[in-house]
XYZ file of C-alpha atoms in Angstrom:
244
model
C -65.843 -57.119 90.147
C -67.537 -54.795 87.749
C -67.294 -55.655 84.032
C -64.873 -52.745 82.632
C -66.524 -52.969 79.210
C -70.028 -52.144 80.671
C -71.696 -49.329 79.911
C -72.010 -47.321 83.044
C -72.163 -43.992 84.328
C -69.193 -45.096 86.234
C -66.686 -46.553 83.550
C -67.348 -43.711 81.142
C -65.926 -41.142 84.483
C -62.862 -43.722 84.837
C -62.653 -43.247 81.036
C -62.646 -39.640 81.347
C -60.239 -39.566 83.670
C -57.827 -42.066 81.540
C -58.081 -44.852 84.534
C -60.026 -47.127 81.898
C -59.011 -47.305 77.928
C -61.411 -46.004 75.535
C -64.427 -48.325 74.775
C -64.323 -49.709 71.546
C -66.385 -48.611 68.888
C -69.365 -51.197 67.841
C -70.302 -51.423 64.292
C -73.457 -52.577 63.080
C -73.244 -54.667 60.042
C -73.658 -52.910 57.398
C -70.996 -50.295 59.093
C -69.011 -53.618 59.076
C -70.157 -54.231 55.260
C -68.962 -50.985 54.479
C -65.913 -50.634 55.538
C -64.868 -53.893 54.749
C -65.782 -52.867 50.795
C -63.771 -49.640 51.494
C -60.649 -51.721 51.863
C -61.318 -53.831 49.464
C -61.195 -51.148 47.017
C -58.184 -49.284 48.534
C -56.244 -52.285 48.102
C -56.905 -52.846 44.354
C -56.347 -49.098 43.692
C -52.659 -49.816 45.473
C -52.435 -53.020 43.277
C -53.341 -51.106 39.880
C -55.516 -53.997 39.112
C -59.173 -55.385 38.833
C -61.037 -57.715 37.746
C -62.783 -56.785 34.163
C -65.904 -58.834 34.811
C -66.595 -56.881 37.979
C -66.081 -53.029 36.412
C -68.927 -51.307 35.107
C -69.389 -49.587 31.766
C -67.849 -46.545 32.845
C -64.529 -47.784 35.178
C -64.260 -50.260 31.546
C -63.892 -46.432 29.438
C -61.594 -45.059 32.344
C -59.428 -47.893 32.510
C -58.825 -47.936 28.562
C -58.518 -43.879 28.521
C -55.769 -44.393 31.342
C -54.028 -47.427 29.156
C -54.470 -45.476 26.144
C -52.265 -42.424 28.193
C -49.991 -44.619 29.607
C -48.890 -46.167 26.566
C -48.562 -42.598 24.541
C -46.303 -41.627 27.873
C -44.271 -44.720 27.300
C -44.301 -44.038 23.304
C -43.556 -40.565 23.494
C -40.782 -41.147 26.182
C -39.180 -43.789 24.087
C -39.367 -41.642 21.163
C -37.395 -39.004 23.174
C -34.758 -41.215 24.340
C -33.672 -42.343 20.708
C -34.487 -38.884 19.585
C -31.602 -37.927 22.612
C -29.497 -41.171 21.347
C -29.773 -39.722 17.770
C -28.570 -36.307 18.657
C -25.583 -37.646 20.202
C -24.869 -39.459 17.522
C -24.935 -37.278 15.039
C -22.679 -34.123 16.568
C -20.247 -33.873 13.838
C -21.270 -33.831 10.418
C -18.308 -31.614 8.690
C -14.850 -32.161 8.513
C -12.657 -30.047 10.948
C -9.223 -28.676 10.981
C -6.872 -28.620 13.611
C -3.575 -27.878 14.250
C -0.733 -29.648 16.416
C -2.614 -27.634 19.989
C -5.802 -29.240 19.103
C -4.692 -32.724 18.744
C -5.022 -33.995 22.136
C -8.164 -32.382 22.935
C -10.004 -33.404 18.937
C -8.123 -36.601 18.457
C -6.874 -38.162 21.908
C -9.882 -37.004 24.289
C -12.956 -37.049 21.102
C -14.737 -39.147 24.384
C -16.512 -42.210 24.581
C -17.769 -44.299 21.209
C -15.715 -41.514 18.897
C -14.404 -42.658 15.571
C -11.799 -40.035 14.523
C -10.341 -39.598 10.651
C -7.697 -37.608 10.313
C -6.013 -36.874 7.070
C -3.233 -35.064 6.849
C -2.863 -33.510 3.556
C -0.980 -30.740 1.637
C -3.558 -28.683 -0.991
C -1.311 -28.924 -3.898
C -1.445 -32.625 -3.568
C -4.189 -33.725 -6.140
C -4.823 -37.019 -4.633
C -4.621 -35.107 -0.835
C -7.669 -32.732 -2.757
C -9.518 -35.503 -3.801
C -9.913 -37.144 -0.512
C -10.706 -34.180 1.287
C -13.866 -33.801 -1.113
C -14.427 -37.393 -0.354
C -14.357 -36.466 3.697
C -16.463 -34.138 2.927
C -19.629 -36.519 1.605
C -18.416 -38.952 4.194
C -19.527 -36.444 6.928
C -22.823 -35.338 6.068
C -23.326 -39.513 5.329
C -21.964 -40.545 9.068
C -22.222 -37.707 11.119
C -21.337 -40.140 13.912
C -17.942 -39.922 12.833
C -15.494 -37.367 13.354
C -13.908 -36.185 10.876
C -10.769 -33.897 10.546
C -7.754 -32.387 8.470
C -4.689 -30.693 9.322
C -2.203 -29.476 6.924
C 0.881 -32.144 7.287
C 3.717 -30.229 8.798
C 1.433 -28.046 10.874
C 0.278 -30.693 12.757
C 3.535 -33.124 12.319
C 6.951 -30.704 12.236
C 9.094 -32.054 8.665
C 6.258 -34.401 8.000
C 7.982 -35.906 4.362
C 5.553 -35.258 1.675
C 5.894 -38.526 0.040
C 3.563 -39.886 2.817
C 1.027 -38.029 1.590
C -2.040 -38.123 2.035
C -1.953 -39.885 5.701
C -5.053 -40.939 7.108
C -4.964 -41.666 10.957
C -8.262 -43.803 12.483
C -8.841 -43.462 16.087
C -11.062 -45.201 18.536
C -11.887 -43.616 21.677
C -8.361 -42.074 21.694
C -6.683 -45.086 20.431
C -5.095 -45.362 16.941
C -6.330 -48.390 15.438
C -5.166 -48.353 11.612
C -3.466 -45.924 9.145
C -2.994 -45.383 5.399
C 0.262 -43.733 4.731
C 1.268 -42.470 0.825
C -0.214 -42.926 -2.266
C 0.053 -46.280 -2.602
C -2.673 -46.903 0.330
C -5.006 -45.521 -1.887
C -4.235 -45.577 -5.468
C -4.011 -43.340 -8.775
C -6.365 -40.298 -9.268
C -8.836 -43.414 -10.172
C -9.631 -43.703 -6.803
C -12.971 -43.520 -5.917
C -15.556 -42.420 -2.611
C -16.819 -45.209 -2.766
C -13.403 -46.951 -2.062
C -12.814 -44.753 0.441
C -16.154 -44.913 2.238
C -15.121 -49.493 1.828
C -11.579 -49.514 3.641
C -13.341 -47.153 6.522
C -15.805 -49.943 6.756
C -13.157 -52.709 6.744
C -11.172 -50.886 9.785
C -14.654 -50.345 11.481
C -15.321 -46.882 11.571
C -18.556 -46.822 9.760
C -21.402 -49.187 8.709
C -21.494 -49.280 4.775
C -24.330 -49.878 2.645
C -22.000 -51.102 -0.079
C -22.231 -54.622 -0.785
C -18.804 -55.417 -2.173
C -15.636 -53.921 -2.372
C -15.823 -51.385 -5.354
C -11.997 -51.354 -6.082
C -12.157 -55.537 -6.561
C -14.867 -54.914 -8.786
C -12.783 -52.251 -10.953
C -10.018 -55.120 -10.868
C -11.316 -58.170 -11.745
C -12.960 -56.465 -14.638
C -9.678 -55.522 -15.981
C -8.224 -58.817 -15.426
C -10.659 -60.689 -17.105
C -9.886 -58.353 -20.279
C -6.378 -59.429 -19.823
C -6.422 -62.920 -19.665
C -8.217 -63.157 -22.680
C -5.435 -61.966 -24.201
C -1.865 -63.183 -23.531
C -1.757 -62.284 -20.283
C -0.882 -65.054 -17.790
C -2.732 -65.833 -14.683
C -0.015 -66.482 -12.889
C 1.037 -62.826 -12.477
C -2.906 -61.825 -11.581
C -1.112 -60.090 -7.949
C 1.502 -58.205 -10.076
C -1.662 -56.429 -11.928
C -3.607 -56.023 -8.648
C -0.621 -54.189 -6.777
C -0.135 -51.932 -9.526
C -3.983 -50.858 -10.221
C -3.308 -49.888 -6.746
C -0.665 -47.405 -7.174
């Protein structure tokens, strides 16, 4: 029986006329050498990797201009992410007033991660006009937060004025603590910085304040007094009143 791989006139007609497969191609060796390199290559290209020792001068510079770019790209795209993170952090920044309609949508549905502060206040409150200048330097400070005011018995029908001023804290829709009336707060000696502490306390802000300002303001004035006749014993008495 003739050899189908010969090469003959005859098996290249069967081949022509599909009776025989295709003969396969012979390579010479360096063909062999070649291509065998070729895929060498292609398959540390798909890897991403090679070894230094066997790159030349110029693949070295390529290879550390394309690591150079890559880590810009992942730089730069970091620095867009927290620049993104940022920017949704800081949509508030002012202090906002709403009426009963908007309470819902400002105070129940303020989304995902929202701190809310809502004082309710009446202007010819001094202590309610105090804190609203406070809110104010609290929101450029922690734009995070959202801040906002309403005008008690707009927002609450017959709210009683002796609970004035009212601050409400909410967390993603949530109330989580309040400070009702004047003696949540204090006299007209009531400071920001007091202010900008209990928000920290209830969570609603990260402080840079150290210590409590009002305990400060309190032990000083207790230490005047027990150098007098004053007796230790009643030290609470004094605290609850420097509070009103």
């Amino acid at each position: 029986m003739q050899d189908p791989n010969a090469d003959t006139e005859w098996n290249d007609a069967l081949r022509r006329h599909g009776i025989l497969p295709p003969k396969e191609k012979e390579f010479t060796e360096d063909e062999i050498v070649n291509i065998l390199e070729s895929t060498v290559q292609e398959k540390l290209r798909e890897d991403g990797k090679k070894a230094l020792e066997d790159l030349s001068l110029d693949e070295l510079d390529l290879v550390e201009d394309e690591e150079d770019e890559r880590v810009l790209l992942e730089y730069r795209q970091k620095r867009i992410e927290e620049m993104k993170a940022l920017a949704a952090k800081q949509r508030f920044g002012d202090v906002r007033d709403i009426s009963a309609a908007d309470y819902v949508a400002q105070v129940n549905k303020a989304g995902e991660g929202v701190w809310v502060v809502l004082h309710l206040y009446k202007q010819e409150i001094p202590l309610c006009t105090m804190i609203n200048n406070y809110l104010y330097s609290l929101s450029a400070k922690f734009p995070e937060v959202k801040f906002l005011r309403s005008v008690a018995d707009t927002c609450i029908a017959n709210y009683p004025d002796k609970n004035l001023p009212t601050l409400f804290i909410y967390y993603e829709g949530q109330l989580k603590e309040k400070f009702i009336g004047p003696d949540a707060f204090g006299n007209l000696n009531f400071k920001a910085d007091e202010l900008e502490w209990m928000l920290s306390e209830v969570g609603v802000l990260k402080t840079d304040l150290e210590s409590n300002p009002r305990k400060k303001v309190e032990d000083v004035l207790l230490s005047s007094l027990r150098g007098s006749t004053y007796n230790e014993g009643d030290d609470w008495r004094l605290r609850k009143k420097l509070r009103r």
